[in-house]
Tab-separated table of C-alpha atoms and ligand atoms in Angstrom:
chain	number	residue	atom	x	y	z
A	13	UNK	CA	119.873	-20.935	106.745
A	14	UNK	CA	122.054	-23.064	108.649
A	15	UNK	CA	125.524	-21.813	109.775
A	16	UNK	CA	129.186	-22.581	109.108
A	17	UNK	CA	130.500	-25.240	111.788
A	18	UNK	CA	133.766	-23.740	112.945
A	19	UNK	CA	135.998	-26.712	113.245
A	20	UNK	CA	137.889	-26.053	116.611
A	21	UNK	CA	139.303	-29.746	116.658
A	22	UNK	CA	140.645	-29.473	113.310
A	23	UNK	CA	142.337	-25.985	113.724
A	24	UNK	CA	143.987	-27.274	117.109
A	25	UNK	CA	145.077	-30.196	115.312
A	26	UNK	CA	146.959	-28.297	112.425
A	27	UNK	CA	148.363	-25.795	114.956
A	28	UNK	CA	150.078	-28.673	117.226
A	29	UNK	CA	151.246	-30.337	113.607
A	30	UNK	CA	153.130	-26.881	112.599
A	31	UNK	CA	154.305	-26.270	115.848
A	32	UNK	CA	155.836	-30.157	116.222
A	33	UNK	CA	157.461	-29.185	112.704
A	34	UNK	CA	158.665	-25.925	114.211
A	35	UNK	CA	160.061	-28.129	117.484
A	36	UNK	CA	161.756	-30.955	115.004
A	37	UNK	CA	163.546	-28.010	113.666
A	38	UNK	CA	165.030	-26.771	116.993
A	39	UNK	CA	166.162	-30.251	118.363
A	40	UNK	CA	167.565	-31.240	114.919
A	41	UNK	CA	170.044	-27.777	115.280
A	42	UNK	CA	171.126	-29.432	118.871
A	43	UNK	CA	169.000	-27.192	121.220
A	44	UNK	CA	166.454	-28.392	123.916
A	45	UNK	CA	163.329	-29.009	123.697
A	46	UNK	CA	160.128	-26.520	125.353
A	47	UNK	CA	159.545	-27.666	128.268
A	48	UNK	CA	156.215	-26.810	130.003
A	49	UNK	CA	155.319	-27.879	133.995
A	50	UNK	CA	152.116	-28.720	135.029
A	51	UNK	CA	151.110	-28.589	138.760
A	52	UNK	CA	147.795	-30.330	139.768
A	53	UNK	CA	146.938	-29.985	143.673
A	54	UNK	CA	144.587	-32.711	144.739
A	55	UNK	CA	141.914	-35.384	142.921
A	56	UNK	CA	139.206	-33.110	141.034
A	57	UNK	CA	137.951	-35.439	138.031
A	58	UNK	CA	137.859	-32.683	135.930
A	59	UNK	CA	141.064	-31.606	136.796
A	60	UNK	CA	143.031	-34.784	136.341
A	61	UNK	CA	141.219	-35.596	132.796
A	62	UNK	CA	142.730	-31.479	131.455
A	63	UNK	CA	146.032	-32.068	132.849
A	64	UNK	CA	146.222	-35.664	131.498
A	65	UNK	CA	145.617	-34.490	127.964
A	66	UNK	CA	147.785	-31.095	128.566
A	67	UNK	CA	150.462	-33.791	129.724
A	68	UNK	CA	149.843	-35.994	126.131
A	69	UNK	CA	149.605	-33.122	124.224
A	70	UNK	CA	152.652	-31.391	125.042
A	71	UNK	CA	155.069	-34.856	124.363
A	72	UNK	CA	153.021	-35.814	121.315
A	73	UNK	CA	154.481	-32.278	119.469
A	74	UNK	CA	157.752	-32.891	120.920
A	75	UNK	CA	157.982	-31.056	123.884
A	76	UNK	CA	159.275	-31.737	127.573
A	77	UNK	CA	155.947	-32.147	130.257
A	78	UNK	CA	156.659	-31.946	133.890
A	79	UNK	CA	154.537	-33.371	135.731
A	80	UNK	CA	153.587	-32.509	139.471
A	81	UNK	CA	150.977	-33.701	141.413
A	82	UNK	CA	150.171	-33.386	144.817
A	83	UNK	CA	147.724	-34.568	147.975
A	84	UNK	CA	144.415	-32.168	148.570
A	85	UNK	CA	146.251	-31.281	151.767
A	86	UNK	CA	149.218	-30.003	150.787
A	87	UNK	CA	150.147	-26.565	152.233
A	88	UNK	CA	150.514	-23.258	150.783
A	89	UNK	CA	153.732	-23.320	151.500
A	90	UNK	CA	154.761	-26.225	149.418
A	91	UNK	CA	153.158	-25.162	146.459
A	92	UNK	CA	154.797	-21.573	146.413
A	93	UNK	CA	158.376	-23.217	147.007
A	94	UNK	CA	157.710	-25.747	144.142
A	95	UNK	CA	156.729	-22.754	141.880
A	96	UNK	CA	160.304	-21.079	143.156
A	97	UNK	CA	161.950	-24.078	142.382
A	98	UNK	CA	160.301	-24.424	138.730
A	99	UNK	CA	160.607	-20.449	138.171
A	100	UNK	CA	164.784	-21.251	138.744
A	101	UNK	CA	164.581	-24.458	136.826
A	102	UNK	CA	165.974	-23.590	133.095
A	103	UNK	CA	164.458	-26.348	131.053
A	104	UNK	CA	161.159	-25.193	132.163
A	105	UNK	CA	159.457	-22.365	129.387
A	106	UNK	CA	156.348	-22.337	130.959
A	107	UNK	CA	154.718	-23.422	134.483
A	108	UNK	CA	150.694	-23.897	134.630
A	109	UNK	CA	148.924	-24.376	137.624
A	110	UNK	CA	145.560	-26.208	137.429
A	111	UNK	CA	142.484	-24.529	138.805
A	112	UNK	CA	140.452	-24.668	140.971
A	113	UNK	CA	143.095	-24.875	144.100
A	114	UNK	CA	141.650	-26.120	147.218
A	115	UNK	CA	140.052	-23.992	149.515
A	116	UNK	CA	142.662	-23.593	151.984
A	117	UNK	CA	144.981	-22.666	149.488
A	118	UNK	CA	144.838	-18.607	148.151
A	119	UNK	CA	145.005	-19.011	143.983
A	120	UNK	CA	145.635	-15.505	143.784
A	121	UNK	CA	149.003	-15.070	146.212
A	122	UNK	CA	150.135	-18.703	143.700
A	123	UNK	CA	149.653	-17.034	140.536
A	124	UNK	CA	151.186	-14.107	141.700
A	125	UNK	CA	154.244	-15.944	142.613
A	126	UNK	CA	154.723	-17.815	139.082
A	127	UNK	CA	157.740	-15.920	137.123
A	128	UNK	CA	155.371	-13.682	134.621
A	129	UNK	CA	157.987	-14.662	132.056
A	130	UNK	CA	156.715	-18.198	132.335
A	131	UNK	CA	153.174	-17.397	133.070
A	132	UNK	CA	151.727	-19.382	129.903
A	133	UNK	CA	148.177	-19.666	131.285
A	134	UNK	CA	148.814	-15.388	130.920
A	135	UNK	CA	147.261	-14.556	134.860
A	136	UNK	CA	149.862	-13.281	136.636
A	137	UNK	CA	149.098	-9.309	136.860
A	138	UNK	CA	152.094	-8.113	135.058
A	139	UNK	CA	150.714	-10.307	132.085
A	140	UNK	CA	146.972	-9.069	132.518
A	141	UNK	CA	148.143	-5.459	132.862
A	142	UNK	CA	150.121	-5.916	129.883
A	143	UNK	CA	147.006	-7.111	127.408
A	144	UNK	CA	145.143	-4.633	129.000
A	145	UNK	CA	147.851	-1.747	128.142
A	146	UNK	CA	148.319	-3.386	124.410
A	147	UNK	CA	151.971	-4.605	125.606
A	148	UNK	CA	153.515	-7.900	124.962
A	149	UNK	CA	152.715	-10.765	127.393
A	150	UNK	CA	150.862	-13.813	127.236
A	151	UNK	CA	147.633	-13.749	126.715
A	152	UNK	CA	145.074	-16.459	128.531
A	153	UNK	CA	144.899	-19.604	126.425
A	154	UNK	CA	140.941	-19.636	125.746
A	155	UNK	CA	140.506	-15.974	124.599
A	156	UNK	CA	143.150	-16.731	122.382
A	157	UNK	CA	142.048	-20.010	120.438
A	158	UNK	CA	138.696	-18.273	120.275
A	159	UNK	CA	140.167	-15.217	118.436
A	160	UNK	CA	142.315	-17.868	116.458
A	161	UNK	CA	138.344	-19.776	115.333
A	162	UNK	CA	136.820	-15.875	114.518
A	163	UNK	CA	139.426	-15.011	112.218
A	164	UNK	CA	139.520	-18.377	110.334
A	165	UNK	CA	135.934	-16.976	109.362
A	166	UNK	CA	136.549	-13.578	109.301
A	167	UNK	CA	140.142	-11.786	109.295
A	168	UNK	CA	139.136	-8.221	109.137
A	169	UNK	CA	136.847	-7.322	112.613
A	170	UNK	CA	137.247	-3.754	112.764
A	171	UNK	CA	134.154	-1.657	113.559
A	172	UNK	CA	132.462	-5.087	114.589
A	173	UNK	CA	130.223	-5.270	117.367
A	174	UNK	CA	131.266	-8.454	119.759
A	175	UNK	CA	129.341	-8.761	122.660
A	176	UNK	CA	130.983	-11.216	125.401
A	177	UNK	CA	128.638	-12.550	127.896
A	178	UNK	CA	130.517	-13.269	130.867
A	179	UNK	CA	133.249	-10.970	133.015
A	180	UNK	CA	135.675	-14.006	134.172
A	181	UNK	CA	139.863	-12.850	134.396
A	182	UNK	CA	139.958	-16.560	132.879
A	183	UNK	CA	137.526	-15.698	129.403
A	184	UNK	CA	135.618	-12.929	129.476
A	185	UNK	CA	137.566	-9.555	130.195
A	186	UNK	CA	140.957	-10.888	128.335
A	187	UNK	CA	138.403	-11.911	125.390
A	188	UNK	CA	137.114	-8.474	125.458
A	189	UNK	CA	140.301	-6.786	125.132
A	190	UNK	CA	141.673	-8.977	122.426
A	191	UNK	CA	138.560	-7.965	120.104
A	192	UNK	CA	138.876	-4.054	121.176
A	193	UNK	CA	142.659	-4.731	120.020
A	194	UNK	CA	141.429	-6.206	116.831
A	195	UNK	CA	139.075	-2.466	116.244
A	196	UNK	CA	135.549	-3.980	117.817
A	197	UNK	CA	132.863	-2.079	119.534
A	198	UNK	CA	132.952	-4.754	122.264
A	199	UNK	CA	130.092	-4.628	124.939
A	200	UNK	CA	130.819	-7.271	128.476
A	201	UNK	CA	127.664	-8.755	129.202
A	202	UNK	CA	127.059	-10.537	132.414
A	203	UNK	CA	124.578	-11.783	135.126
A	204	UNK	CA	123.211	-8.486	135.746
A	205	UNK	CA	122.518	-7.315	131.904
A	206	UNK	CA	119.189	-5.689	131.354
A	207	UNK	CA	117.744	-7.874	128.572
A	208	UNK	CA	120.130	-9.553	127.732
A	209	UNK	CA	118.893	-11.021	124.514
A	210	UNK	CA	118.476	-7.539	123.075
A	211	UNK	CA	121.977	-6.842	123.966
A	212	UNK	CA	123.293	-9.899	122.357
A	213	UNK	CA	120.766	-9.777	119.435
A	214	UNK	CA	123.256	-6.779	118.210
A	215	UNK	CA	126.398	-8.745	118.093
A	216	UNK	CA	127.835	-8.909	114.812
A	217	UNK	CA	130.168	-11.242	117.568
A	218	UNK	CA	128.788	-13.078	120.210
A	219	UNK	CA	131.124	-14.516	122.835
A	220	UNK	CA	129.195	-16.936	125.167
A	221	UNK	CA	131.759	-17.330	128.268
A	222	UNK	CA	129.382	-17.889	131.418
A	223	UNK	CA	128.855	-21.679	132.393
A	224	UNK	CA	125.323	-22.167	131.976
A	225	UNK	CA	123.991	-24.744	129.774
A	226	UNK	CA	121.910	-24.072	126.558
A	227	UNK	CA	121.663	-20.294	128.530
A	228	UNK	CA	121.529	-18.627	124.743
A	229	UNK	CA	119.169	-19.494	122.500
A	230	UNK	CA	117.892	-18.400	119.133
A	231	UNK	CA	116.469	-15.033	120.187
A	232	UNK	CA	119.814	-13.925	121.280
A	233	UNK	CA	121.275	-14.054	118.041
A	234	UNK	CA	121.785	-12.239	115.028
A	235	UNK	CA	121.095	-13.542	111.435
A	236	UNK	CA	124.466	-14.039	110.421
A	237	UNK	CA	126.827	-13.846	113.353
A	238	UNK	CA	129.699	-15.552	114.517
A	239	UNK	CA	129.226	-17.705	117.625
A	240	UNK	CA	132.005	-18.627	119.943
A	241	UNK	CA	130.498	-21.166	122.710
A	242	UNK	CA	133.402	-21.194	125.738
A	243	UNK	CA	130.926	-22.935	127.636
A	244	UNK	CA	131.655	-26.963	128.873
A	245	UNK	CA	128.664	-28.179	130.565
A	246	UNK	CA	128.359	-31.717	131.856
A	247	UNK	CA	124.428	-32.531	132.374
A	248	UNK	CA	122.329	-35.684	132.215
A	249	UNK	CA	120.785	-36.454	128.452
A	250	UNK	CA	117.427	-37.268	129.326
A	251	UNK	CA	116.538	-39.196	126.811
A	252	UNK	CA	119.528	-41.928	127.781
A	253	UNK	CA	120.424	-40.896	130.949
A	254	UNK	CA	124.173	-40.650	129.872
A	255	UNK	CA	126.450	-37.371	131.073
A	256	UNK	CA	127.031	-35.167	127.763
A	257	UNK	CA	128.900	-32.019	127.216
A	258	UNK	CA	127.186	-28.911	126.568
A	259	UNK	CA	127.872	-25.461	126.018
A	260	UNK	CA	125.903	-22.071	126.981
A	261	UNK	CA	124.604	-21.400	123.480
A	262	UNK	CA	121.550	-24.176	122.387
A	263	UNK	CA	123.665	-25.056	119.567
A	264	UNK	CA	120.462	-26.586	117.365
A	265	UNK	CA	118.415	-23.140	117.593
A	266	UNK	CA	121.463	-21.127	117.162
A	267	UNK	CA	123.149	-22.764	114.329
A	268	UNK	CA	119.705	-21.848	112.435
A	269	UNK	CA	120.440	-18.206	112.660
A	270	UNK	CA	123.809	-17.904	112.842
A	271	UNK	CA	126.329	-17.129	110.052
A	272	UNK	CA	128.971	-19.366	111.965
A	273	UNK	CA	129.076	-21.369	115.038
A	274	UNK	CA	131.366	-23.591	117.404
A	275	UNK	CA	130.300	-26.628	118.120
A	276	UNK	CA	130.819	-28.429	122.026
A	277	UNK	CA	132.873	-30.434	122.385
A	278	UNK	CA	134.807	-29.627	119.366
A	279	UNK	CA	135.079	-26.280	119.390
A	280	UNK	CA	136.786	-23.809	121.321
A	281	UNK	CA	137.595	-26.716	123.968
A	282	UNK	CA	140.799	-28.165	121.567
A	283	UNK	CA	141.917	-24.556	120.721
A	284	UNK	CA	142.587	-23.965	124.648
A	285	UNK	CA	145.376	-26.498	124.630
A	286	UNK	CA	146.775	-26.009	121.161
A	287	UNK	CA	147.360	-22.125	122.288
A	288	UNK	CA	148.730	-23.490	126.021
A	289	UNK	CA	151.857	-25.631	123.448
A	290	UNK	CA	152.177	-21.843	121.560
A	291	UNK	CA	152.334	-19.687	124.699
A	292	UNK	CA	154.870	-22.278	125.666
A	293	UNK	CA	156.711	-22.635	122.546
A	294	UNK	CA	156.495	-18.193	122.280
A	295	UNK	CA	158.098	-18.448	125.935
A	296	UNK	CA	161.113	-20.673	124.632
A	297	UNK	CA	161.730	-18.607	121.596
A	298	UNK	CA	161.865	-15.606	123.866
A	299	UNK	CA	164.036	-16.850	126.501
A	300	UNK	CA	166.607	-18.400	124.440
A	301	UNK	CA	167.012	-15.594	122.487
A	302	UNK	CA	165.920	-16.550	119.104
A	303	UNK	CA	162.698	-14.051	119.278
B	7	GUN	N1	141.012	-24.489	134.943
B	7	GUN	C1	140.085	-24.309	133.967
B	7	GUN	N2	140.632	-23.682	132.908
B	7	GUN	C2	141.921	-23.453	133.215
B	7	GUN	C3	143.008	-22.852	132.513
B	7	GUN	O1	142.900	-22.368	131.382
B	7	GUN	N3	144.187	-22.811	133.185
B	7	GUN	C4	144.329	-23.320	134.433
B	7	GUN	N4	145.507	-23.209	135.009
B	7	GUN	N5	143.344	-23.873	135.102
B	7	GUN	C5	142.153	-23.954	134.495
């Protein structure tokens, strides 16, 4: 058997096409655009290729990106009173700041200072508490395309046993609460799981969130499951020599028992983004009063 490739690419792209219709409406009726702020603090390759294409993204479907970038050194300080300033600033819907922060600088006491009302990435506490309590907030961008790719396979998942293997605030623990909202048995795996390929063997759902490549194989799936690689690995091919991308599930074994399986890249990587533009475009609605 070979599985059903979940097409993240595709999906993403016919999200960000209805929500640039949805946009085109607005600004035809006279009223702003979304606007969503990105802040990117110092040169990390990775970094600066995510917030380049968040950047493209956003104006490609019609929305406002602001862009800030600053030097490796820049204090704490600075950051938190450019976050004041954007929390104030009214054509902003949503304010995103890239991770990882350098060292010097403490992520937590930043994301804590972003206005949980335009708290897109969905970090901030208030907006963590609030998925965790079944409230409305935003939910993480990742967890949320990858519950967007299982139920274009499967809409009904109550009673379904999802295993996610990793316990990240990022991935893992807001995945795991969106499939207990959606009626799962959901077991976190994580470094410390006894055997894990038992555990994961009994996944009706299997959630690989952990950043190790090709760390899943065959043995750790079911016949017929869904597979959701988060996983973006850059390693060396060794038969070129080349960089590739690579997630944690060995996509060739798995896809042979698998019922349905994301590819990398493709996958889960273009949902991310798609579900950054509707956290941002949900934030707009809300705060101009039209949701
Ligand atoms: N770095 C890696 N993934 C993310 C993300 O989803 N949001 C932010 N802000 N930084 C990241």
């Amino acid at each position: 058997m070979t599985a059903t490739l979940i097409d993240g690419k595709a999906t993403a792209a016919a999200l960000r096409a209805e929500m640039a219709a949805r946009v085109a409406e607005l600004t035809a009726k006279g009223l702003r655009p979304p606007g969503l702020a990105v802040v990117l603090v110092g040169e990390d390759p990775a970094s600066q290729v995510y917030v380049a294409s968040k950047a493209r993204q956003t104006v490609e479907i019609g929305m406002r990106s602001f862009e800030h970038k600053l030097g490796a050194g820049t204090p704490e300080a600075e950051l938190l009173a450019l976050i004041a300033r954007l929390n104030a600033d009214p054509a902003v819907d949503g304010i995103l700041v890239q991770l990882p922060l350098p060292k010097h600088i403490d992520a937590d006491k930043v994301i804590e200072a972003i206005a949980p009302e335009k708290d897109v990435d969905g970090f901030h506490p208030v907006n963590a508490g609030r998925l965790a309590t079944g409230g409305r907030g935003f939910v993480p961008c990742t967890p949320r395309g990858s519950l967007r790719l299982i139920k274009s396979v499967r809409q009904d998942l109550a009673g379904l046993h999802a295993v996610v293997v990793g316990r990240s605030n990022i991935v893992g623990k807001p995945m795991a609460l969106l499939l207990l909202g959606e009626s799962c048995t959901v077991t976190i795996a994580h470094s410390k799981t006894r055997d894990l390929p038992a555990v994961c063997r009994d996944a009706d759902i299997l959630v690989a969130a952990v950043g190790r490549p090709k760390l899943l194989g065959a043995e750790h799936v079911k016949p017929g499951a869904i597979v959701i690689d988060v996983g973006i690995n850059r390693v060396t091919d060794p038969a070129t020599g080349k960089g590739k991308l690579v997630g944690d599930v060995d996509f060739d074994a798995a896809k042979a028992v698998a019922g349905a399986i994301t590819p990398v890249p493709g996958g889960v990587g273009p949902m991310t983004i798609a579900c950054l533009l509707e956290n941002t475009l949900d934030s707009y609605l809300i705060r101009s009063g039209l949701r």
